[in-house]
mmCIF file of C-alpha atoms in Angstrom:
data_model
loop_
_atom_site.group_PDB
_atom_site.id
_atom_site.type_symbol
_atom_site.label_atom_id
_atom_site.label_comp_id
_atom_site.label_asym_id
_atom_site.label_seq_id
_atom_site.Cartn_x
_atom_site.Cartn_y
_atom_site.Cartn_z
ATOM 1 C CA PRO A 152 -3.069 2.001 -48.162
ATOM 2 C CA ALA A 153 -2.361 1.923 -44.482
ATOM 3 C CA PRO A 154 -6.105 2.067 -42.986
ATOM 4 C CA ARG A 155 -6.828 -0.862 -45.509
ATOM 5 C CA ARG A 156 -3.664 -2.786 -44.791
ATOM 6 C CA ALA A 157 -4.511 -2.687 -40.994
ATOM 7 C CA GLY A 158 -8.320 -3.772 -41.627
ATOM 8 C CA ASN A 159 -6.827 -6.832 -43.850
ATOM 9 C CA MET A 160 -4.205 -7.869 -40.845
ATOM 10 C CA ALA A 161 -7.585 -7.817 -38.020
ATOM 11 C CA ARG A 162 -8.704 -10.460 -40.183
ATOM 12 C CA TYR A 163 -6.126 -12.698 -39.488
ATOM 13 C CA ASP A 164 -6.354 -12.457 -35.873
ATOM 14 C CA ARG A 165 -9.603 -14.117 -35.974
ATOM 15 C CA ALA A 166 -8.529 -17.573 -36.787
ATOM 16 C CA ILE A 167 -5.772 -19.548 -35.157
ATOM 17 C CA THR A 168 -4.908 -21.694 -38.385
ATOM 18 C CA VAL A 169 -4.373 -19.149 -40.554
ATOM 19 C CA PHE A 170 -1.313 -17.148 -41.153
ATOM 20 C CA SER A 171 -1.214 -13.536 -41.932
ATOM 21 C CA PRO A 172 0.316 -12.635 -45.408
ATOM 22 C CA ASP A 173 3.978 -12.172 -43.468
ATOM 23 C CA GLY A 174 3.887 -14.964 -41.594
ATOM 24 C CA HIS A 175 2.567 -14.653 -38.282
ATOM 25 C CA LEU A 176 0.167 -16.454 -36.213
ATOM 26 C CA PHE A 177 -1.437 -13.585 -34.460
ATOM 27 C CA GLN A 178 -3.357 -15.692 -31.865
ATOM 28 C CA VAL A 179 -0.063 -17.511 -30.999
ATOM 29 C CA GLU A 180 1.685 -14.081 -30.420
ATOM 30 C CA TYR A 181 -1.415 -12.896 -28.117
ATOM 31 C CA ALA A 182 -1.132 -16.133 -26.133
ATOM 32 C CA MET A 183 2.817 -15.021 -25.414
ATOM 33 C CA GLU A 184 1.328 -11.533 -24.571
ATOM 34 C CA ALA A 185 -0.677 -13.305 -21.878
ATOM 35 C CA VAL A 186 2.654 -14.906 -20.228
ATOM 36 C CA ARG A 187 4.247 -11.490 -20.461
ATOM 37 C CA LYS A 188 1.502 -10.307 -18.138
ATOM 38 C CA GLY A 189 1.759 -13.313 -15.512
ATOM 39 C CA THR A 190 4.041 -13.632 -12.489
ATOM 40 C CA THR A 191 7.385 -13.971 -12.802
ATOM 41 C CA ALA A 192 9.204 -17.239 -12.458
ATOM 42 C CA VAL A 193 13.017 -17.938 -12.320
ATOM 43 C CA GLY A 194 14.464 -21.316 -12.490
ATOM 44 C CA VAL A 195 18.494 -21.847 -11.943
ATOM 45 C CA ARG A 196 20.166 -25.087 -12.697
ATOM 46 C CA SER A 197 23.163 -26.082 -10.894
ATOM 47 C CA LYS A 198 25.312 -29.196 -10.493
ATOM 48 C CA ASP A 199 23.580 -30.865 -7.755
ATOM 49 C CA HIS A 200 20.240 -28.881 -7.225
ATOM 50 C CA ILE A 201 17.814 -26.831 -9.163
ATOM 51 C CA VAL A 202 15.965 -24.084 -8.101
ATOM 52 C CA PHE A 203 12.455 -22.516 -9.009
ATOM 53 C CA ALA A 204 11.995 -19.083 -7.243
ATOM 54 C CA VAL A 205 8.597 -17.482 -8.197
ATOM 55 C CA GLU A 206 6.685 -14.313 -7.560
ATOM 56 C CA ARG A 207 4.030 -14.783 -4.983
ATOM 57 C CA LYS A 208 0.466 -13.484 -5.731
ATOM 58 C CA SER A 209 -0.958 -11.371 -2.899
ATOM 59 C CA THR A 210 -4.150 -13.245 -1.899
ATOM 60 C CA ALA A 211 -7.006 -11.768 -0.358
ATOM 61 C CA LYS A 212 -7.312 -11.772 3.194
ATOM 62 C CA LEU A 213 -9.865 -14.593 3.856
ATOM 63 C CA GLN A 214 -8.569 -16.693 0.874
ATOM 64 C CA GLU A 215 -6.903 -19.698 1.516
ATOM 65 C CA ALA A 216 -2.966 -19.057 0.357
ATOM 66 C CA ARG A 217 -1.979 -22.794 -0.404
ATOM 67 C CA THR A 218 -4.612 -23.036 -3.061
ATOM 68 C CA VAL A 219 -2.720 -20.637 -5.246
ATOM 69 C CA ARG A 220 0.132 -22.442 -5.980
ATOM 70 C CA LYS A 221 2.575 -21.797 -8.972
ATOM 71 C CA ILE A 222 4.982 -24.821 -8.513
ATOM 72 C CA HIS A 223 3.867 -28.516 -9.102
ATOM 73 C CA LYS A 224 5.345 -31.854 -8.718
ATOM 74 C CA LEU A 225 4.921 -33.926 -11.843
ATOM 75 C CA ASP A 226 6.636 -37.147 -10.958
ATOM 76 C CA ASP A 227 9.114 -38.117 -8.076
ATOM 77 C CA ASN A 228 12.135 -36.127 -9.768
ATOM 78 C CA ILE A 229 10.235 -34.081 -12.248
ATOM 79 C CA VAL A 230 8.352 -30.031 -11.117
ATOM 80 C CA LEU A 231 6.779 -27.665 -13.241
ATOM 81 C CA SER A 232 6.313 -23.909 -12.730
ATOM 82 C CA PHE A 233 4.531 -21.470 -15.295
ATOM 83 C CA ALA A 234 3.693 -17.760 -16.047
ATOM 84 C CA GLY A 235 0.458 -16.981 -17.703
ATOM 85 C CA LEU A 236 -3.177 -18.339 -17.356
ATOM 86 C CA THR A 237 -3.456 -20.300 -14.208
ATOM 87 C CA ALA A 238 -6.668 -22.307 -15.267
ATOM 88 C CA ASP A 239 -4.759 -23.162 -18.530
ATOM 89 C CA ALA A 240 -2.093 -24.345 -16.677
ATOM 90 C CA ARG A 241 -4.236 -26.669 -14.489
ATOM 91 C CA VAL A 242 -5.428 -28.359 -17.688
ATOM 92 C CA LEU A 243 -1.892 -28.651 -18.718
ATOM 93 C CA ILE A 244 -0.610 -30.145 -15.480
ATOM 94 C CA ASN A 245 -3.356 -32.508 -15.040
ATOM 95 C CA ARG A 246 -2.752 -33.961 -18.532
ATOM 96 C CA THR A 247 0.947 -34.131 -17.777
ATOM 97 C CA LEU A 248 0.380 -36.028 -14.380
ATOM 98 C CA ILE A 249 -1.654 -38.760 -16.153
ATOM 99 C CA GLU A 250 0.922 -38.978 -18.650
ATOM 100 C CA CYS A 251 3.782 -39.658 -16.298
ATOM 101 C CA GLN A 252 1.629 -42.001 -14.428
ATOM 102 C CA SER A 253 1.069 -43.818 -18.045
ATOM 103 C CA TYR A 254 4.760 -43.996 -18.869
ATOM 104 C CA ARG A 255 5.336 -45.676 -15.330
ATOM 105 C CA LEU A 256 2.913 -48.108 -15.977
ATOM 106 C CA THR A 257 3.740 -48.934 -19.554
ATOM 107 C CA PHE A 258 7.723 -48.643 -18.904
ATOM 108 C CA GLU A 259 8.167 -49.429 -15.197
ATOM 109 C CA ASP A 260 10.424 -46.545 -15.027
ATOM 110 C CA SER A 261 10.184 -42.651 -14.707
ATOM 111 C CA PRO A 262 10.087 -40.776 -17.512
ATOM 112 C CA SER A 263 13.060 -38.441 -18.261
ATOM 113 C CA VAL A 264 12.954 -34.585 -18.193
ATOM 114 C CA GLU A 265 13.032 -34.013 -21.874
ATOM 115 C CA TYR A 266 10.261 -36.619 -22.229
ATOM 116 C CA VAL A 267 8.008 -34.337 -20.072
ATOM 117 C CA ALA A 268 8.898 -31.301 -21.566
ATOM 118 C CA GLU A 269 8.460 -32.806 -25.233
ATOM 119 C CA TYR A 270 4.945 -33.877 -24.066
ATOM 120 C CA VAL A 271 3.889 -30.704 -22.399
ATOM 121 C CA SER A 272 5.163 -28.443 -25.614
ATOM 122 C CA GLY A 273 3.625 -31.178 -28.068
ATOM 123 C CA ILE A 274 0.057 -30.494 -26.439
ATOM 124 C CA GLN A 275 0.802 -26.772 -26.767
ATOM 125 C CA GLN A 276 1.454 -27.145 -30.284
ATOM 126 C CA ARG A 277 -1.410 -29.017 -31.259
ATOM 127 C CA TYR A 278 -3.503 -26.226 -29.948
ATOM 128 C CA THR A 279 -1.950 -23.780 -32.517
ATOM 129 C CA GLN A 280 -3.192 -26.022 -35.234
ATOM 130 C CA SER A 281 -6.550 -26.891 -34.674
ATOM 131 C CA GLY A 282 -9.744 -25.112 -35.241
ATOM 132 C CA GLY A 283 -12.321 -24.241 -32.772
ATOM 133 C CA VAL A 284 -9.396 -23.662 -29.958
ATOM 134 C CA ARG A 285 -7.363 -21.380 -28.778
ATOM 135 C CA PRO A 286 -3.495 -21.503 -27.468
ATOM 136 C CA PHE A 287 -2.428 -22.232 -23.941
ATOM 137 C CA GLY A 288 -1.619 -18.628 -22.491
ATOM 138 C CA ILE A 289 1.389 -20.234 -20.212
ATOM 139 C CA SER A 290 5.130 -20.856 -20.632
ATOM 140 C CA THR A 291 6.335 -23.519 -18.212
ATOM 141 C CA LEU A 292 9.699 -24.564 -16.768
ATOM 142 C CA ILE A 293 10.243 -27.937 -16.009
ATOM 143 C CA MET A 294 13.040 -28.959 -14.129
ATOM 144 C CA GLY A 295 14.595 -32.245 -12.684
ATOM 145 C CA PHE A 296 17.257 -35.107 -12.706
ATOM 146 C CA ASP A 297 17.437 -37.837 -15.320
ATOM 147 C CA ALA A 298 18.211 -41.370 -14.475
ATOM 148 C CA ASP A 299 22.148 -40.499 -14.993
ATOM 149 C CA GLY A 300 22.064 -38.154 -12.310
ATOM 150 C CA GLU A 301 22.353 -35.299 -14.843
ATOM 151 C CA PRO A 302 20.217 -31.825 -13.596
ATOM 152 C CA ARG A 303 17.912 -30.552 -16.394
ATOM 153 C CA LEU A 304 15.797 -27.280 -17.153
ATOM 154 C CA PHE A 305 13.687 -26.823 -19.896
ATOM 155 C CA GLN A 306 11.127 -23.696 -21.203
ATOM 156 C CA THR A 307 8.140 -24.489 -23.302
ATOM 157 C CA GLU A 308 5.939 -21.692 -24.983
ATOM 158 C CA PRO A 309 2.525 -21.202 -26.525
ATOM 159 C CA SER A 310 3.882 -22.144 -29.976
ATOM 160 C CA GLY A 311 5.027 -25.648 -28.918
ATOM 161 C CA ASN A 312 8.391 -24.942 -28.953
ATOM 162 C CA TYR A 313 10.791 -26.070 -25.876
ATOM 163 C CA THR A 314 14.247 -25.356 -25.160
ATOM 164 C CA ALA A 315 17.049 -26.312 -22.325
ATOM 165 C CA TRP A 316 18.459 -23.621 -20.243
ATOM 166 C CA LYS A 317 21.193 -22.888 -17.431
ATOM 167 C CA ALA A 318 19.268 -20.489 -16.145
ATOM 168 C CA VAL A 319 15.687 -18.599 -17.373
ATOM 169 C CA ALA A 320 13.225 -16.429 -16.270
ATOM 170 C CA ILE A 321 9.415 -16.258 -17.839
ATOM 171 C CA GLY A 322 6.516 -13.962 -17.044
ATOM 172 C CA ARG A 323 6.371 -10.360 -16.252
ATOM 173 C CA ASN A 324 9.612 -8.193 -16.411
ATOM 174 C CA MET A 325 11.270 -11.433 -17.837
ATOM 175 C CA LYS A 326 13.649 -9.686 -19.969
ATOM 176 C CA THR A 327 15.133 -7.643 -17.045
ATOM 177 C CA VAL A 328 15.506 -11.125 -14.983
ATOM 178 C CA LYS A 329 17.183 -12.736 -18.140
ATOM 179 C CA GLU A 330 19.895 -9.891 -18.537
ATOM 180 C CA PHE A 331 20.633 -10.225 -14.544
ATOM 181 C CA LEU A 332 20.960 -13.922 -15.242
ATOM 182 C CA GLU A 333 23.183 -13.588 -18.484
ATOM 183 C CA LYS A 334 25.545 -11.033 -16.585
ATOM 184 C CA ASN A 335 25.526 -12.959 -13.261
ATOM 185 C CA TYR A 336 25.258 -16.746 -13.840
ATOM 186 C CA SER A 337 28.912 -18.652 -13.880
ATOM 187 C CA GLU A 338 29.784 -21.891 -12.379
ATOM 188 C CA GLU A 339 30.577 -20.202 -9.274
ATOM 189 C CA THR A 340 27.406 -18.337 -8.449
ATOM 190 C CA ALA A 341 25.181 -21.261 -9.586
ATOM 191 C CA LEU A 342 26.747 -23.367 -6.566
ATOM 192 C CA ASP A 343 24.443 -21.470 -4.703
ATOM 193 C CA GLY A 344 20.973 -21.610 -6.709
ATOM 194 C CA VAL A 345 18.592 -20.471 -4.130
ATOM 195 C CA LYS A 346 20.815 -17.156 -3.798
ATOM 196 C CA LEU A 347 21.266 -16.422 -7.449
ATOM 197 C CA ALA A 348 17.542 -17.255 -7.957
ATOM 198 C CA CYS A 349 16.390 -14.829 -5.621
ATOM 199 C CA ARG A 350 18.596 -12.215 -6.636
ATOM 200 C CA ALA A 351 17.301 -12.148 -10.128
ATOM 201 C CA LEU A 352 13.949 -12.355 -8.794
ATOM 202 C CA LEU A 353 14.653 -9.145 -6.401
ATOM 203 C CA GLU A 354 15.314 -7.100 -9.546
ATOM 204 C CA VAL A 355 11.615 -7.020 -9.964
ATOM 205 C CA VAL A 356 10.013 -8.015 -7.282
ATOM 206 C CA GLU A 357 9.713 -6.672 -3.730
ATOM 207 C CA ALA A 358 11.898 -8.057 -0.980
ATOM 208 C CA GLY A 359 10.177 -10.258 1.319
ATOM 209 C CA GLY A 360 9.540 -13.988 2.078
ATOM 210 C CA LYS A 361 5.638 -12.961 1.487
ATOM 211 C CA ASN A 362 6.564 -12.146 -2.184
ATOM 212 C CA ILE A 363 8.637 -15.142 -3.343
ATOM 213 C CA GLU A 364 8.146 -18.470 -3.203
ATOM 214 C CA VAL A 365 11.377 -20.944 -3.137
ATOM 215 C CA ALA A 366 11.584 -24.783 -4.119
ATOM 216 C CA VAL A 367 15.014 -26.749 -4.232
ATOM 217 C CA LEU A 368 14.851 -30.251 -5.665
ATOM 218 C CA ARG A 369 18.073 -32.260 -4.947
ATOM 219 C CA LYS A 370 19.061 -35.837 -6.496
ATOM 220 C CA GLY A 371 17.468 -38.701 -4.609
ATOM 221 C CA GLN A 372 15.588 -36.377 -2.448
ATOM 222 C CA ASP A 373 11.856 -34.971 -2.310
ATOM 223 C CA LEU A 374 11.007 -31.494 -3.474
ATOM 224 C CA GLN A 375 11.971 -28.967 -0.739
ATOM 225 C CA PHE A 376 9.629 -25.688 -0.297
ATOM 226 C CA LEU A 377 11.516 -22.843 1.708
ATOM 227 C CA SER A 378 9.471 -21.186 4.717
ATOM 228 C CA GLU A 379 8.851 -17.614 4.524
ATOM 229 C CA GLU A 380 11.617 -17.347 7.392
ATOM 230 C CA GLU A 381 14.134 -19.223 5.650
ATOM 231 C CA VAL A 382 13.359 -16.910 2.130
ATOM 232 C CA ASP A 383 13.689 -13.831 4.651
ATOM 233 C CA VAL A 384 17.043 -14.958 5.724
ATOM 234 C CA VAL A 385 18.452 -15.284 1.867
ATOM 235 C CA VAL A 386 16.492 -11.851 1.103
ATOM 236 C CA ASN A 387 18.369 -10.092 3.978
ATOM 237 C CA ALA A 388 21.534 -11.136 3.038
ATOM 238 C CA ILE A 389 21.291 -10.170 -0.460
ATOM 239 C CA GLU A 390 20.076 -6.566 0.521
ATOM 240 C CA ALA A 391 23.024 -6.377 3.168
ATOM 241 C CA GLU A 392 25.463 -7.210 0.382
ATOM 242 C CA LYS A 393 23.818 -4.811 -1.821
ATOM 243 C CA ALA A 394 24.192 -2.072 0.609
ATOM 244 C CA GLU A 395 28.035 -2.746 1.427
ATOM 245 C CA ALA A 396 28.624 -2.774 -2.395
ATOM 246 C CA ASP A 397 26.993 0.664 -2.709
ATOM 247 C CA LYS A 398 28.796 1.906 0.334
ATOM 248 C CA GLN A 399 32.174 0.749 -1.580
ATOM 249 C CA LYS A 400 31.301 2.524 -4.546
ATOM 250 C CA LYS A 401 30.438 5.661 -3.189
ATOM 251 C CA PRO A 402 33.937 7.644 -2.432
ATOM 252 C CA SER A 403 34.709 8.150 1.475
ATOM 253 C CA SER A 404 34.327 11.745 2.515
ATOM 254 C CA THR A 405 37.718 13.302 3.579
#
């Protein structure tokens, strides 16, 4: 009977290391739900730069806004953003920072972007297979340039899986943003990664520099955060383009 089956299924979501009869690890799936509740983050890869645009949480009036960060520099050429539980992200970021330093100490070279993505996803995977722990409730986006100057963009998931992307979104409403990117990403639109990333984020976020944080990484240059005023300029240009497109769609009255 259905009630009995539901009761049996409930037992499988209490232990992380136990599969349900239909092949699910429920705690990992619940961790993915935590990601879907997190603020949206978008990554766009271009030929010579990579962009993160993230939804900025509104902070309390007396809170220091700089203490709430969604974009973190891991190495000279590698940057991470995330969606999900901030405390989980902090632990994972700190461990990855130490690994990047350890790699430099051992090999006297900077780690590749894929190495860092594999390291982060490796930790996430271990926490799906051990008793007495729970999965990390975050997905990460990791961007950077390899030694050959090639831009790379990876996503990691609570399951421990990692994948490479040209453009991707994680967090709340990520399905809507991904659909927008699939329709609008091309070699031409990617030339201005900032504009494309902001356009994608504006599908689900209220317009304005206070609601969006943008970071740009260019080869051989430091990570650059756009000021609120600079973001406002981009957002206003996008809004003006939208208004013009809507105007042209409407039939002119005779």
